[in-house]
């Protein structure tokens, strides 16, 4: 049995294969967020973005494929020297994006490797400008400086550096111990300052409290004295009003018939009581001669009072004594407070 394949079939198969190859080289479907760099006869022709495209087979060739997504690159740890000559190990993360695929293809052979190397160089430069303490405080400043340096250097490569983040800063062990001692001393210093400020504030509060208490006490005393003075003034006013009212009533009563006689009797009784009280003390007294004449005394004490048709006139004590003598009282014994006095005749 012959196994000979007709030439026509072979030709058809070859034509089919050639057609498939031509179709594959002619029709291109570019995925989303991808870009194809097309060369024609070894020369850059165009960039194909997402979608369906037709090429000239065997003339147009997709030379490079680039992703337009944001890419994350790990920047390896490296040793940097600070301004105060301290070695620190620093690593970070770099974020970039291709914005010009043809530049990333023809501007540099490996833009990813070049970006990492530039990031390390820019980081060493930024760290060298700062002292060790500042490297921990100004991370954001270092990140911004690295991004600015990379953005300017990678612009011809068709890539955009979005951000750079320092991941870890590791000083030597000896420096870590010294920093720990410094931090401990700083914490103790702040604690002492806080305690002293608290004591100062406490003393201020106590002094302010004592001041307010003294003010309140003085105000209380002042108010008490004021109230006492007002009370005494009111009492004096009340007594004065009562005295005035009493005098007014006495004056009204004396204006009545027999008022003067009643006043004379009241004055005499008061004199007898007071003189009797002096006599009870057993003290030897020298008294004027006039005091022995009761009628003369009464006349002298009431010399300011006279009733004559409602008017008042003065009566001299001599006239009173004369009246008493005429009435026969002069020289007669007078009992005053339990004691008998015999006044001489006038």
Tab-separated table of C-alpha atoms in Angstrom:
chain	number	residue	atom	x	y	z
A	1	UNK	CA	0.000	0.000	0.000
A	2	UNK	CA	1.480	3.329	-1.020
A	3	UNK	CA	1.862	6.133	1.641
A	4	UNK	CA	2.584	8.858	-0.859
A	5	UNK	CA	0.924	12.198	0.033
A	6	UNK	CA	-0.173	14.239	-2.899
A	7	UNK	CA	1.768	17.399	-3.486
A	8	UNK	CA	-1.384	19.459	-3.526
A	9	UNK	CA	-2.165	18.504	0.076
A	10	UNK	CA	1.303	19.450	1.201
A	11	UNK	CA	0.995	22.781	-0.490
A	12	UNK	CA	-2.355	23.409	1.136
A	13	UNK	CA	-0.966	22.604	4.550
A	14	UNK	CA	1.972	24.931	4.037
A	15	UNK	CA	-0.319	27.677	2.856
A	16	UNK	CA	-2.506	27.213	5.908
A	17	UNK	CA	0.475	27.442	8.222
A	18	UNK	CA	1.718	30.534	6.423
A	19	UNK	CA	-1.709	32.115	6.679
A	20	UNK	CA	-1.819	31.472	10.395
A	21	UNK	CA	1.608	32.995	10.865
A	22	UNK	CA	0.616	36.026	8.816
A	23	UNK	CA	-2.537	36.481	10.862
A	24	UNK	CA	-0.590	36.252	14.105
A	25	UNK	CA	1.884	38.834	12.932
A	26	UNK	CA	-0.748	41.112	11.467
A	27	UNK	CA	-3.446	41.192	14.172
A	28	UNK	CA	-2.456	42.365	17.630
A	29	UNK	CA	-4.683	42.738	20.684
A	30	UNK	CA	-3.100	44.877	23.398
A	31	UNK	CA	-4.419	44.302	26.959
A	32	UNK	CA	-5.528	47.158	29.198
A	33	UNK	CA	-2.753	49.100	30.968
A	34	UNK	CA	-0.218	47.685	28.514
A	35	UNK	CA	1.781	49.325	25.725
A	36	UNK	CA	3.634	47.700	22.798
A	37	UNK	CA	6.571	49.394	21.133
A	38	UNK	CA	6.503	48.571	17.401
A	39	UNK	CA	9.538	48.678	15.134
A	40	UNK	CA	9.504	48.548	11.360
A	41	UNK	CA	12.644	47.165	9.777
A	42	UNK	CA	14.525	47.748	13.046
A	43	UNK	CA	13.396	51.350	13.486
A	44	UNK	CA	10.883	52.683	16.002
A	45	UNK	CA	7.539	53.181	14.356
A	46	UNK	CA	4.754	53.570	16.964
A	47	UNK	CA	3.346	52.571	20.335
A	48	UNK	CA	0.250	50.402	20.519
A	49	UNK	CA	-2.044	50.892	23.522
A	50	UNK	CA	-4.997	48.791	24.684
A	51	UNK	CA	-7.169	47.522	21.826
A	52	UNK	CA	-7.015	45.701	18.456
A	53	UNK	CA	-4.313	46.673	15.953
A	54	UNK	CA	-3.156	45.476	12.481
A	55	UNK	CA	0.502	45.336	11.511
A	56	UNK	CA	2.352	44.644	8.294
A	57	UNK	CA	3.608	41.127	8.645
A	58	UNK	CA	7.338	40.552	8.567
A	59	UNK	CA	7.897	44.330	8.484
A	60	UNK	CA	6.331	45.499	11.765
A	61	UNK	CA	7.594	43.804	14.895
A	62	UNK	CA	6.605	44.284	18.559
A	63	UNK	CA	10.021	44.985	20.044
A	64	UNK	CA	9.092	45.924	23.669
A	65	UNK	CA	6.157	45.475	25.983
A	66	UNK	CA	5.644	47.876	28.879
A	67	UNK	CA	3.202	47.885	31.778
A	68	UNK	CA	1.541	51.220	32.484
A	69	UNK	CA	0.570	50.223	36.026
A	70	UNK	CA	2.220	51.633	39.148
A	71	UNK	CA	5.178	49.449	40.029
A	72	UNK	CA	6.690	48.835	43.454
A	73	UNK	CA	10.427	48.314	43.753
A	74	UNK	CA	12.246	47.167	46.868
A	75	UNK	CA	15.342	49.284	47.481
A	76	UNK	CA	17.907	47.038	49.220
A	77	UNK	CA	19.377	48.015	52.576
A	78	UNK	CA	22.506	50.121	52.341
A	79	UNK	CA	24.890	51.835	54.751
A	80	UNK	CA	24.749	55.633	54.833
A	81	UNK	CA	26.914	58.064	56.786
A	82	UNK	CA	25.256	60.993	58.527
A	83	UNK	CA	26.644	64.479	58.888
A	84	UNK	CA	28.049	63.638	62.336
A	85	UNK	CA	29.880	60.571	60.915
A	86	UNK	CA	27.518	57.887	62.183
A	87	UNK	CA	26.879	54.851	59.975
A	88	UNK	CA	23.257	53.788	59.646
A	89	UNK	CA	21.604	51.033	57.613
A	90	UNK	CA	18.576	52.225	55.639
A	91	UNK	CA	16.223	50.468	53.251
A	92	UNK	CA	13.126	51.710	51.499
A	93	UNK	CA	10.407	51.220	48.911
A	94	UNK	CA	10.143	53.015	45.555
A	95	UNK	CA	6.927	53.576	43.582
A	96	UNK	CA	7.101	54.508	39.896
A	97	UNK	CA	5.077	54.364	36.671
A	98	UNK	CA	5.939	54.266	32.951
A	99	UNK	CA	4.461	57.253	31.139
A	100	UNK	CA	6.449	57.098	27.858
A	101	UNK	CA	6.986	53.465	26.766
A	102	UNK	CA	9.287	54.343	23.850
A	103	UNK	CA	11.626	56.311	26.162
A	104	UNK	CA	11.742	53.500	28.694
A	105	UNK	CA	12.672	51.183	25.811
A	106	UNK	CA	15.323	53.281	24.133
A	107	UNK	CA	16.419	55.666	26.891
A	108	UNK	CA	17.927	53.006	29.167
A	109	UNK	CA	18.524	49.304	28.919
A	110	UNK	CA	16.859	48.481	32.295
A	111	UNK	CA	14.864	51.310	33.792
A	112	UNK	CA	13.931	49.318	36.911
A	113	UNK	CA	17.534	48.637	37.867
A	114	UNK	CA	18.495	52.206	37.052
A	115	UNK	CA	15.699	53.601	39.259
A	116	UNK	CA	16.820	51.487	42.220
A	117	UNK	CA	20.429	52.607	41.850
A	118	UNK	CA	19.398	56.243	41.625
A	119	UNK	CA	17.228	55.865	44.737
A	120	UNK	CA	20.174	54.547	46.734
A	121	UNK	CA	22.426	57.347	45.521
A	122	UNK	CA	19.878	60.066	46.298
A	123	UNK	CA	19.255	58.552	49.734
A	124	UNK	CA	22.955	58.587	50.635
A	125	UNK	CA	23.154	62.217	49.557
A	126	UNK	CA	20.132	63.215	51.652
A	127	UNK	CA	21.347	61.362	54.762
A	128	UNK	CA	24.791	62.970	54.501
A	129	UNK	CA	23.225	66.410	54.997
A	130	UNK	CA	21.585	65.522	58.312
A	131	UNK	CA	22.757	64.563	61.763
A	132	UNK	CA	21.671	61.266	63.261
A	133	UNK	CA	18.909	62.747	65.430
A	134	UNK	CA	17.426	64.577	62.466
A	135	UNK	CA	17.226	61.420	60.348
A	136	UNK	CA	14.529	60.075	62.676
A	137	UNK	CA	12.629	63.355	62.841
A	138	UNK	CA	12.699	64.343	59.169
A	139	UNK	CA	11.764	61.182	57.322
A	140	UNK	CA	9.221	62.998	55.208
A	141	UNK	CA	11.824	65.580	54.199
A	142	UNK	CA	14.251	62.819	53.176
A	143	UNK	CA	11.530	61.060	51.181
A	144	UNK	CA	10.631	64.239	49.324
A	145	UNK	CA	14.271	64.974	48.523
A	146	UNK	CA	14.809	61.468	47.118
A	147	UNK	CA	11.655	61.729	44.979
A	148	UNK	CA	12.712	65.127	43.615
A	149	UNK	CA	16.170	63.810	42.674
A	150	UNK	CA	14.773	60.665	41.034
A	151	UNK	CA	12.061	62.530	39.161
A	152	UNK	CA	14.582	64.865	37.577
A	153	UNK	CA	16.995	62.043	36.684
A	154	UNK	CA	14.423	59.591	35.290
A	155	UNK	CA	12.517	62.067	33.124
A	156	UNK	CA	14.524	61.057	29.970
A	157	UNK	CA	13.637	57.433	30.679
A	158	UNK	CA	9.896	58.006	30.310
A	159	UNK	CA	9.076	57.030	33.896
A	160	UNK	CA	7.491	58.993	36.743
A	161	UNK	CA	8.654	58.459	40.335
A	162	UNK	CA	5.522	58.729	42.456
A	163	UNK	CA	6.961	58.421	45.976
A	164	UNK	CA	9.711	56.952	48.088
A	165	UNK	CA	9.295	55.666	51.620
A	166	UNK	CA	12.054	54.893	54.123
A	167	UNK	CA	11.212	51.562	55.657
A	168	UNK	CA	13.796	51.209	58.416
A	169	UNK	CA	16.725	53.129	59.901
A	170	UNK	CA	19.124	51.009	61.947
A	171	UNK	CA	22.026	52.722	63.745
A	172	UNK	CA	24.941	50.707	65.233
A	173	UNK	CA	24.452	48.958	68.578
A	174	UNK	CA	26.730	51.391	70.423
A	175	UNK	CA	24.787	54.323	69.057
A	176	UNK	CA	21.531	52.658	70.074
A	177	UNK	CA	22.793	52.286	73.649
A	178	UNK	CA	23.913	55.921	73.752
A	179	UNK	CA	20.552	57.027	72.371
A	180	UNK	CA	18.775	54.943	74.980
A	181	UNK	CA	20.774	56.616	77.753
A	182	UNK	CA	20.046	60.024	76.267
A	183	UNK	CA	16.350	59.264	76.016
A	184	UNK	CA	16.317	58.014	79.608
A	185	UNK	CA	18.055	61.178	80.806
A	186	UNK	CA	15.633	63.297	78.801
A	187	UNK	CA	12.650	61.496	80.301
A	188	UNK	CA	14.046	61.972	83.812
A	189	UNK	CA	14.650	65.640	83.060
A	190	UNK	CA	11.085	66.091	81.860
A	191	UNK	CA	9.816	64.264	84.939
A	192	UNK	CA	11.790	66.572	87.263
A	193	UNK	CA	10.583	69.635	85.382
A	194	UNK	CA	6.998	68.421	85.497
A	195	UNK	CA	7.276	67.733	89.240
A	196	UNK	CA	8.779	71.164	89.948
A	197	UNK	CA	6.104	72.848	87.854
A	198	UNK	CA	3.461	70.899	89.731
A	199	UNK	CA	4.899	71.949	93.102
A	200	UNK	CA	5.125	75.557	91.941
A	201	UNK	CA	1.522	75.496	90.786
A	202	UNK	CA	0.502	73.884	94.065
A	203	UNK	CA	2.216	76.646	96.059
A	204	UNK	CA	0.614	79.265	93.855
A	205	UNK	CA	-2.795	77.682	94.424
A	206	UNK	CA	-2.254	77.542	98.193
A	207	UNK	CA	-1.106	81.172	98.268
A	208	UNK	CA	-4.087	82.188	96.167
A	209	UNK	CA	-6.386	80.253	98.476
A	210	UNK	CA	-4.886	81.926	101.562
A	211	UNK	CA	-5.242	85.294	99.860
A	212	UNK	CA	-8.895	84.691	99.036
A	213	UNK	CA	-9.519	83.413	102.576
A	214	UNK	CA	-7.907	86.538	104.077
A	215	UNK	CA	-9.948	88.747	101.776
A	216	UNK	CA	-13.136	86.905	102.694
A	217	UNK	CA	-12.303	87.117	106.422
A	218	UNK	CA	-11.552	90.851	106.215
A	219	UNK	CA	-14.750	91.435	104.260
A	220	UNK	CA	-16.652	89.453	106.875
A	221	UNK	CA	-15.137	91.499	109.712
A	222	UNK	CA	-15.846	94.713	107.840
A	223	UNK	CA	-19.455	93.675	107.296
A	224	UNK	CA	-19.748	92.658	110.958
A	225	UNK	CA	-18.400	96.033	112.126
A	226	UNK	CA	-20.677	97.774	109.673
A	227	UNK	CA	-23.694	95.855	110.958
A	228	UNK	CA	-22.670	96.540	114.572
A	229	UNK	CA	-22.261	100.245	113.847
A	230	UNK	CA	-25.603	100.334	112.101
A	231	UNK	CA	-27.163	98.548	115.072
A	232	UNK	CA	-25.607	100.972	117.571
A	233	UNK	CA	-26.690	103.915	115.428
A	234	UNK	CA	-30.208	102.542	115.284
A	235	UNK	CA	-30.146	102.006	119.064
A	236	UNK	CA	-28.912	105.550	119.695
A	237	UNK	CA	-31.555	106.892	117.357
A	238	UNK	CA	-34.238	104.834	119.098
A	239	UNK	CA	-33.073	105.975	122.549
A	240	UNK	CA	-32.934	109.573	121.371
A	241	UNK	CA	-36.416	109.319	119.920
A	242	UNK	CA	-37.672	107.693	123.121
A	243	UNK	CA	-35.954	110.385	125.224
A	244	UNK	CA	-37.395	113.117	123.048
A	245	UNK	CA	-40.801	111.518	123.266
A	246	UNK	CA	-40.424	111.240	127.055
A	247	UNK	CA	-39.408	114.881	127.340
A	248	UNK	CA	-42.291	115.858	125.135
A	249	UNK	CA	-44.704	113.918	127.340
A	250	UNK	CA	-43.163	115.414	130.508
A	251	UNK	CA	-43.455	118.874	129.015
A	252	UNK	CA	-47.066	118.228	128.120
A	253	UNK	CA	-47.809	116.866	131.594
A	254	UNK	CA	-46.077	119.780	133.305
A	255	UNK	CA	-48.209	122.170	131.330
A	256	UNK	CA	-51.220	120.653	133.046
A	257	UNK	CA	-52.407	121.863	136.488
A	258	UNK	CA	-50.229	120.317	139.223
A	259	UNK	CA	-47.541	119.285	136.768
A	260	UNK	CA	-44.807	121.360	138.371
A	261	UNK	CA	-45.625	120.029	141.827
A	262	UNK	CA	-45.454	116.466	140.540
A	263	UNK	CA	-42.091	117.205	138.919
A	264	UNK	CA	-40.796	118.668	142.181
A	265	UNK	CA	-41.920	115.557	144.066
A	266	UNK	CA	-40.230	113.272	141.518
A	267	UNK	CA	-36.955	115.190	141.738
A	268	UNK	CA	-37.063	115.100	145.538
A	269	UNK	CA	-37.653	111.339	145.605
A	270	UNK	CA	-34.762	110.744	143.222
A	271	UNK	CA	-32.432	112.916	145.307
A	272	UNK	CA	-33.410	111.129	148.510
A	273	UNK	CA	-32.770	107.706	146.956
A	274	UNK	CA	-29.345	108.674	145.616
A	275	UNK	CA	-28.273	110.369	148.830
A	276	UNK	CA	-29.487	107.412	150.870
A	277	UNK	CA	-27.416	105.059	148.714
A	278	UNK	CA	-24.323	107.176	149.416
A	279	UNK	CA	-25.054	107.156	153.150
A	280	UNK	CA	-25.261	103.323	153.277
A	281	UNK	CA	-21.623	102.944	152.224
A	282	UNK	CA	-20.468	104.182	155.631
A	283	UNK	CA	-18.101	106.660	154.064
A	284	UNK	CA	-17.522	109.993	155.759
A	285	UNK	CA	-18.639	112.764	153.457
A	286	UNK	CA	-18.371	116.532	153.597
A	287	UNK	CA	-21.381	118.071	151.958
A	288	UNK	CA	-22.288	121.680	151.332
A	289	UNK	CA	-24.669	123.352	153.725
A	290	UNK	CA	-27.263	123.783	151.000
A	291	UNK	CA	-27.642	120.016	150.605
A	292	UNK	CA	-29.131	119.782	154.093
A	293	UNK	CA	-32.093	121.912	153.159
A	294	UNK	CA	-34.365	119.541	151.220
A	295	UNK	CA	-36.712	122.260	150.126
A	296	UNK	CA	-33.799	124.371	148.941
A	297	UNK	CA	-32.398	121.423	146.990
A	298	UNK	CA	-35.709	120.715	145.377
A	299	UNK	CA	-36.096	124.359	144.539
A	300	UNK	CA	-32.574	124.441	143.082
A	301	UNK	CA	-33.084	121.283	140.994
A	302	UNK	CA	-36.373	122.603	139.689
A	303	UNK	CA	-35.175	126.128	139.185
A	304	UNK	CA	-35.568	125.688	135.479
A	305	UNK	CA	-39.263	124.938	135.800
A	306	UNK	CA	-42.063	127.340	136.591
A	307	UNK	CA	-45.703	127.101	135.740
A	308	UNK	CA	-47.379	130.435	135.197
A	309	UNK	CA	-50.207	130.217	132.826
A	310	UNK	CA	-48.410	127.574	130.724
A	311	UNK	CA	-45.043	129.442	130.557
A	312	UNK	CA	-41.704	128.490	132.228
A	313	UNK	CA	-39.393	130.826	134.164
A	314	UNK	CA	-36.281	130.291	136.347
A	315	UNK	CA	-36.461	130.355	140.139
A	316	UNK	CA	-33.261	130.983	142.031
A	317	UNK	CA	-32.123	128.605	144.709
A	318	UNK	CA	-31.853	131.504	147.132
A	319	UNK	CA	-35.529	132.276	146.689
A	320	UNK	CA	-36.332	128.642	147.293
A	321	UNK	CA	-34.306	128.634	150.456
A	322	UNK	CA	-36.119	131.790	151.555
A	323	UNK	CA	-39.453	130.124	150.896
A	324	UNK	CA	-38.353	127.120	152.845
A	325	UNK	CA	-37.299	129.315	155.724
A	326	UNK	CA	-40.587	131.085	155.696
A	327	UNK	CA	-42.376	127.744	155.772
A	328	UNK	CA	-40.458	126.798	158.865
A	329	UNK	CA	-38.372	124.027	157.350
A	330	UNK	CA	-35.043	125.658	158.051
A	331	UNK	CA	-33.368	124.162	161.099
A	332	UNK	CA	-35.829	121.279	161.449
A	333	UNK	CA	-34.412	117.683	161.374
A	334	UNK	CA	-34.743	115.966	158.042
A	335	UNK	CA	-34.622	112.182	157.640
A	336	UNK	CA	-32.754	111.243	154.461
A	337	UNK	CA	-32.034	107.595	153.713
A	338	UNK	CA	-32.344	106.634	157.380
A	339	UNK	CA	-30.114	109.455	158.636
A	340	UNK	CA	-31.302	112.601	160.450
A	341	UNK	CA	-29.762	115.874	159.361
A	342	UNK	CA	-30.430	119.172	161.195
A	343	UNK	CA	-29.594	121.939	158.828
A	344	UNK	CA	-28.843	125.360	160.281
A	345	UNK	CA	-31.256	128.133	159.866
A	346	UNK	CA	-30.607	130.543	157.063
